[in-house]
PDB file of C-alpha atoms in Angstrom:
ATOM      1  CA  MET A  62      16.454 -19.275  -9.221  1.00 83.00           C
ATOM      2  CA  ALA A  63      16.966 -22.245  -6.883  1.00 91.00           C
ATOM      3  CA  ILE A  64      18.649 -21.753  -3.497  1.00 94.00           C
ATOM      4  CA  PRO A  65      21.717 -23.899  -4.323  1.00 95.00           C
ATOM      5  CA  ASP A  66      22.379 -21.628  -7.324  1.00 95.00           C
ATOM      6  CA  ILE A  67      21.868 -18.483  -5.213  1.00 94.00           C
ATOM      7  CA  LEU A  68      24.373 -19.731  -2.637  1.00 96.00           C
ATOM      8  CA  ALA A  69      26.823 -20.692  -5.409  1.00 96.00           C
ATOM      9  CA  GLY A  70      26.468 -17.175  -6.826  1.00 95.00           C
ATOM     10  CA  MET A  71      27.208 -15.710  -3.409  1.00 94.00           C
ATOM     11  CA  ALA A  72      30.231 -17.994  -3.077  1.00 95.00           C
ATOM     12  CA  THR A  73      31.504 -16.913  -6.493  1.00 96.00           C
ATOM     13  CA  THR A  74      31.010 -13.160  -6.060  1.00 94.00           C
ATOM     14  CA  GLY A  75      31.123 -12.697  -2.278  1.00 92.00           C
ATOM     15  CA  ARG A  76      27.804 -10.830  -2.313  1.00 91.00           C
ATOM     16  CA  TRP A  77      23.994 -11.030  -2.321  1.00 88.00           C
ATOM     17  CA  GLY A  78      22.645  -7.944  -4.032  1.00 89.00           C
ATOM     18  CA  PRO A  79      24.237  -5.001  -2.214  1.00 91.00           C
ATOM     19  CA  VAL A  80      25.353  -7.160   0.726  1.00 92.00           C
ATOM     20  CA  GLN A  81      29.067  -7.776   0.873  1.00 91.00           C
ATOM     21  CA  VAL A  82      31.721  -7.222   3.499  1.00 90.00           C
ATOM     22  CA  GLY A  83      32.454  -3.488   3.529  1.00 89.00           C
ATOM     23  CA  ALA A  84      29.138  -2.419   1.960  1.00 91.00           C
ATOM     24  CA  GLY A  85      27.516   0.693   3.382  1.00 92.00           C
ATOM     25  CA  TRP A  86      24.504   0.027   5.612  1.00 91.00           C
ATOM     26  CA  ASP A  87      22.515   2.772   3.839  1.00 93.00           C
ATOM     27  CA  GLU A  88      22.997   0.942   0.525  1.00 93.00           C
ATOM     28  CA  VAL A  89      21.731  -2.313   2.057  1.00 93.00           C
ATOM     29  CA  THR A  90      18.639  -0.739   3.631  1.00 91.00           C
ATOM     30  CA  ALA A  91      17.866   1.162   0.404  1.00 90.00           C
ATOM     31  CA  ALA A  92      17.743  -2.171  -1.441  1.00 89.00           C
ATOM     32  CA  PHE A  93      16.152  -4.431   1.192  1.00 89.00           C
ATOM     33  CA  GLY A  94      14.363  -2.061   3.581  1.00 86.00           C
ATOM     34  CA  GLU A  95      14.883  -2.095   7.319  1.00 86.00           C
ATOM     35  CA  PRO A  96      16.144  -5.392   8.781  1.00 88.00           C
ATOM     36  CA  TRP A  97      13.534  -7.794  10.066  1.00 79.00           C
ATOM     37  CA  ASP A  98      15.436  -8.565  13.255  1.00 73.00           C
ATOM     38  CA  ALA A  99      18.298  -7.044  15.196  1.00 73.00           C
ATOM     39  CA  GLY A 100      20.451  -7.882  18.148  1.00 69.00           C
ATOM     40  CA  ALA A 101      23.749  -7.068  19.777  1.00 60.00           C
ATOM     41  CA  ARG A 102      26.740  -9.358  19.376  1.00 57.00           C
ATOM     42  CA  GLY A 103      28.007  -8.426  22.800  1.00 57.00           C
ATOM     43  CA  GLU A 104      26.732  -5.971  25.348  1.00 60.00           C
ATOM     44  CA  PRO A 105      23.394  -4.312  24.522  1.00 60.00           C
ATOM     45  CA  GLY A 106      23.833  -0.939  22.838  1.00 63.00           C
ATOM     46  CA  ARG A 107      27.373  -1.790  21.736  1.00 69.00           C
ATOM     47  CA  TRP A 108      28.835  -2.381  18.292  1.00 72.00           C
ATOM     48  CA  PRO A 109      29.091  -4.479  16.212  1.00 79.00           C
ATOM     49  CA  ARG A 110      25.404  -5.318  15.843  1.00 83.00           C
ATOM     50  CA  LEU A 111      23.755  -8.304  14.241  1.00 87.00           C
ATOM     51  CA  TYR A 112      20.916  -7.675  11.786  1.00 90.00           C
ATOM     52  CA  ALA A 113      18.853 -10.205   9.864  1.00 91.00           C
ATOM     53  CA  TYR A 114      16.726 -10.326   6.763  1.00 91.00           C
ATOM     54  CA  GLY A 115      15.142 -13.706   7.392  1.00 90.00           C
ATOM     55  CA  ASP A 116      17.982 -16.210   7.259  1.00 94.00           C
ATOM     56  CA  LEU A 117      20.526 -13.705   5.909  1.00 94.00           C
ATOM     57  CA  GLU A 118      22.460 -12.433   8.937  1.00 93.00           C
ATOM     58  CA  LEU A 119      24.767  -9.423   8.785  1.00 91.00           C
ATOM     59  CA  THR A 120      27.225  -7.954  11.214  1.00 88.00           C
ATOM     60  CA  VAL A 121      27.280  -4.146  11.058  1.00 89.00           C
ATOM     61  CA  CYS A 122      30.154  -2.126  12.463  1.00 86.00           C
ATOM     62  CA  ARG A 123      29.810   1.183  14.316  1.00 82.00           C
ATOM     63  CA  CYS A 124      30.952   2.973  11.139  1.00 87.00           C
ATOM     64  CA  ARG A 125      27.786   1.570   9.487  1.00 88.00           C
ATOM     65  CA  ARG A 126      29.574  -0.848   7.178  1.00 89.00           C
ATOM     66  CA  VAL A 127      28.741  -4.526   6.788  1.00 91.00           C
ATOM     67  CA  GLY A 128      31.345  -6.542   8.619  1.00 85.00           C
ATOM     68  CA  SER A 129      32.352 -10.147   8.688  1.00 83.00           C
ATOM     69  CA  PRO A 130      30.820 -12.689   8.783  1.00 86.00           C
ATOM     70  CA  ILE A 131      27.738 -12.640   6.584  1.00 92.00           C
ATOM     71  CA  CYS A 132      25.766 -15.859   7.120  1.00 93.00           C
ATOM     72  CA  VAL A 133      22.874 -17.654   5.519  1.00 95.00           C
ATOM     73  CA  GLN A 134      21.278 -20.022   8.028  1.00 94.00           C
ATOM     74  CA  THR A 135      20.111 -23.128   6.173  1.00 95.00           C
ATOM     75  CA  TRP A 136      19.261 -25.509   9.014  1.00 93.00           C
ATOM     76  CA  ARG A 137      15.596 -24.482   9.217  1.00 91.00           C
ATOM     77  CA  ASP A 138      12.759 -26.039   7.197  1.00 92.00           C
ATOM     78  CA  VAL A 139      12.541 -22.990   4.919  1.00 95.00           C
ATOM     79  CA  ILE A 140      15.293 -20.545   3.944  1.00 95.00           C
ATOM     80  CA  GLU A 141      14.015 -16.976   3.762  1.00 94.00           C
ATOM     81  CA  LEU A 142      16.018 -14.292   1.961  1.00 93.00           C
ATOM     82  CA  PRO A 143      15.239 -10.696   1.038  1.00 89.00           C
ATOM     83  CA  SER A 144      14.112  -9.976  -2.498  1.00 82.00           C
ATOM     84  CA  THR A 145      15.099  -6.984  -4.582  1.00 68.00           C
ATOM     85  CA  VAL A 146      11.772  -5.382  -3.583  1.00 72.00           C
ATOM     86  CA  PRO A 147      12.338  -3.707  -0.172  1.00 68.00           C
ATOM     87  CA  GLY A 148      10.398  -5.354   2.618  1.00 69.00           C
ATOM     88  CA  ARG A 149       9.623  -8.483   0.589  1.00 78.00           C
ATOM     89  CA  SER A 150      11.094 -11.917   0.991  1.00 86.00           C
ATOM     90  CA  GLN A 151      11.676 -15.088  -0.953  1.00 91.00           C
ATOM     91  CA  ALA A 152      11.252 -18.534   0.593  1.00 94.00           C
ATOM     92  CA  PHE A 153      13.184 -21.604  -0.514  1.00 94.00           C
ATOM     93  CA  PRO A 154      13.144 -25.248   0.552  1.00 92.00           C
ATOM     94  CA  ALA A 155      15.973 -26.132   2.892  1.00 90.00           C
ATOM     95  CA  HIS A 156      17.725 -29.454   3.597  1.00 92.00           C
ATOM     96  CA  LEU A 157      20.413 -28.972   0.957  1.00 95.00           C
ATOM     97  CA  THR A 158      22.770 -31.895   0.691  1.00 96.00           C
ATOM     98  CA  HIS A 159      26.504 -31.820   0.117  1.00 96.00           C
ATOM     99  CA  ARG A 160      25.821 -33.048  -3.437  1.00 97.00           C
ATOM    100  CA  ASP A 161      23.295 -30.205  -4.041  1.00 97.00           C
ATOM    101  CA  VAL A 162      25.907 -27.624  -3.042  1.00 97.00           C
ATOM    102  CA  VAL A 163      28.826 -29.196  -4.910  1.00 97.00           C
ATOM    103  CA  ASP A 164      26.739 -29.545  -8.081  1.00 97.00           C
ATOM    104  CA  ALA A 165      25.661 -25.881  -7.869  1.00 97.00           C
ATOM    105  CA  LEU A 166      29.247 -24.708  -7.300  1.00 98.00           C
ATOM    106  CA  ASP A 167      30.416 -26.784 -10.259  1.00 97.00           C
ATOM    107  CA  ARG A 168      27.619 -25.387 -12.493  1.00 97.00           C
ATOM    108  CA  ALA A 169      28.668 -21.863 -11.496  1.00 97.00           C
ATOM    109  CA  GLY A 170      32.296 -22.631 -12.314  1.00 97.00           C
ATOM    110  CA  CYS A 171      33.183 -21.867  -8.689  1.00 97.00           C
ATOM    111  CA  PRO A 172      36.234 -23.817  -7.520  1.00 97.00           C
ATOM    112  CA  TRP A 173      36.066 -25.255  -4.012  1.00 96.00           C
ATOM    113  CA  GLU A 174      38.089 -27.397  -1.653  1.00 96.00           C
ATOM    114  CA  PRO A 175      37.471 -29.313   1.572  1.00 94.00           C
ATOM    115  CA  CYS A 176      37.851 -27.131   4.663  1.00 92.00           C
ATOM    116  CA  ALA A 177      39.799 -29.087   7.270  1.00 87.00           C
ATOM    117  CA  GLY A 178      39.443 -26.359   9.915  1.00 85.00           C
ATOM    118  CA  PHE A 179      35.672 -26.831  10.115  1.00 83.00           C
ATOM    119  CA  THR A 180      35.655 -30.587   9.578  1.00 83.00           C
ATOM    120  CA  PHE A 181      35.464 -32.496  12.862  1.00 85.00           C
ATOM    121  CA  GLY A 182      33.027 -34.615  14.850  1.00 87.00           C
ATOM    122  CA  SER A 183      29.636 -34.704  13.148  1.00 89.00           C
ATOM    123  CA  GLN A 184      30.313 -31.884  10.687  1.00 93.00           C
ATOM    124  CA  CYS A 185      32.282 -31.299   7.518  1.00 93.00           C
ATOM    125  CA  ALA A 186      32.901 -28.186   5.468  1.00 95.00           C
ATOM    126  CA  LEU A 187      34.085 -26.889   2.147  1.00 96.00           C
ATOM    127  CA  THR A 188      35.386 -23.497   1.071  1.00 95.00           C
ATOM    128  CA  ALA A 189      34.669 -21.748  -2.222  1.00 96.00           C
ATOM    129  CA  THR A 190      38.037 -20.316  -3.217  1.00 94.00           C
ATOM    130  CA  PRO A 191      36.934 -17.136  -5.070  1.00 92.00           C
ATOM    131  CA  SER A 192      35.281 -15.568  -2.002  1.00 92.00           C
ATOM    132  CA  GLY A 193      36.390 -17.763   0.880  1.00 92.00           C
ATOM    133  CA  ALA A 194      32.738 -18.698   1.511  1.00 94.00           C
ATOM    134  CA  THR A 195      32.483 -21.643   3.868  1.00 95.00           C
ATOM    135  CA  PHE A 196      29.685 -24.211   3.648  1.00 97.00           C
ATOM    136  CA  THR A 197      29.335 -26.178   6.879  1.00 96.00           C
ATOM    137  CA  PHE A 198      27.377 -29.438   6.833  1.00 96.00           C
ATOM    138  CA  GLU A 199      25.934 -31.600   9.579  1.00 95.00           C
ATOM    139  CA  ILE A 200      26.670 -35.298   9.062  1.00 93.00           C
ATOM    140  CA  PRO A 201      23.639 -37.388  10.076  1.00 92.00           C
ATOM    141  CA  ASP A 202      24.034 -40.925  11.381  1.00 90.00           C
ATOM    142  CA  ASP A 203      22.428 -42.214   8.199  1.00 88.00           C
ATOM    143  CA  GLY A 204      22.618 -40.336   4.942  1.00 85.00           C
ATOM    144  CA  GLU A 205      24.390 -37.537   3.181  1.00 92.00           C
ATOM    145  CA  PRO A 206      25.691 -34.408   4.942  1.00 95.00           C
ATOM    146  CA  VAL A 207      23.110 -31.576   5.085  1.00 95.00           C
ATOM    147  CA  LEU A 208      24.020 -27.879   4.848  1.00 96.00           C
ATOM    148  CA  ASN A 209      23.740 -26.066   8.184  1.00 95.00           C
ATOM    149  CA  VAL A 210      25.152 -22.616   7.321  1.00 95.00           C
ATOM    150  CA  MET A 211      27.001 -20.752   4.601  1.00 96.00           C
ATOM    151  CA  GLY A 212      29.258 -17.926   5.691  1.00 93.00           C
ATOM    152  CA  LEU A 213      31.109 -15.189   3.836  1.00 90.00           C
ATOM    153  CA  THR A 214      34.094 -13.578   5.436  1.00 84.00           C
ATOM    154  CA  GLY A 215      36.145 -10.721   4.147  1.00 72.00           C
ATOM    155  CA  ALA A 216      39.000  -8.458   4.971  1.00 66.00           C
ATOM    156  CA  ARG A 217      38.642  -6.572   8.209  1.00 66.00           C
ATOM    157  CA  HIS A 218      38.522  -2.826   7.976  1.00 63.00           C
ATOM    158  CA  ASP A 219      39.623  -0.087  10.298  1.00 67.00           C
ATOM    159  CA  CYS A 220      36.811   2.177  11.409  1.00 71.00           C
ATOM    160  CA  PRO A 221      37.576   5.860  11.295  1.00 67.00           C
ATOM    161  CA  PRO A 222      38.336   7.181  14.782  1.00 65.00           C
ATOM    162  CA  ARG A 223      35.370   8.460  16.757  1.00 61.00           C
ATOM    163  CA  ALA A 224      35.161  12.206  17.125  1.00 57.00           C
ATOM    164  CA  GLY A 225      37.077  13.209  20.229  1.00 50.00           C
ATOM    165  CA  ALA A 226      38.658   9.759  20.649  1.00 45.00           C
ATOM    166  CA  PRO A 227      42.418   9.622  21.106  1.00 43.00           C
ATOM    167  CA  SER A 228      44.282   8.253  18.083  1.00 42.00           C
ATOM    168  CA  GLY A 229      47.055   5.704  18.070  1.00 39.00           C
TER     169      GLY A 229
END
């Protein structure tokens, strides 16, 4: 499957394999293996944490659920995503144009609209309405906008209280 169609599928369903906002971290690692890279989003040792499977980046909450956002970085020369075989990856050519993305969304029957909130300066964006996925494009001086990142957001969740922590 081509990367524009994979991204359109993610925009339609709000998921890539087991990865979706609210998914259990154990389910993700069972399908994809351990993440290839990890980092803190704030202070070291604190939650939430950022994990990556190549260019698929996930935020994981202290309750070990995938949080928001889930991003696919597309600005590199090659887009690398996990395969359904744990520990393996798939590589795809990058430099997707606005037309590539719109055509893939249309083929998937995924409605979309311009995203004014992320359209300013040298970038423009569109949102896939089924999942709220946002595709953000860099506008070069000469040529068609090129996809920089695709992000999935979802409803926030409340973590269960920590043992011994005061409630309320």
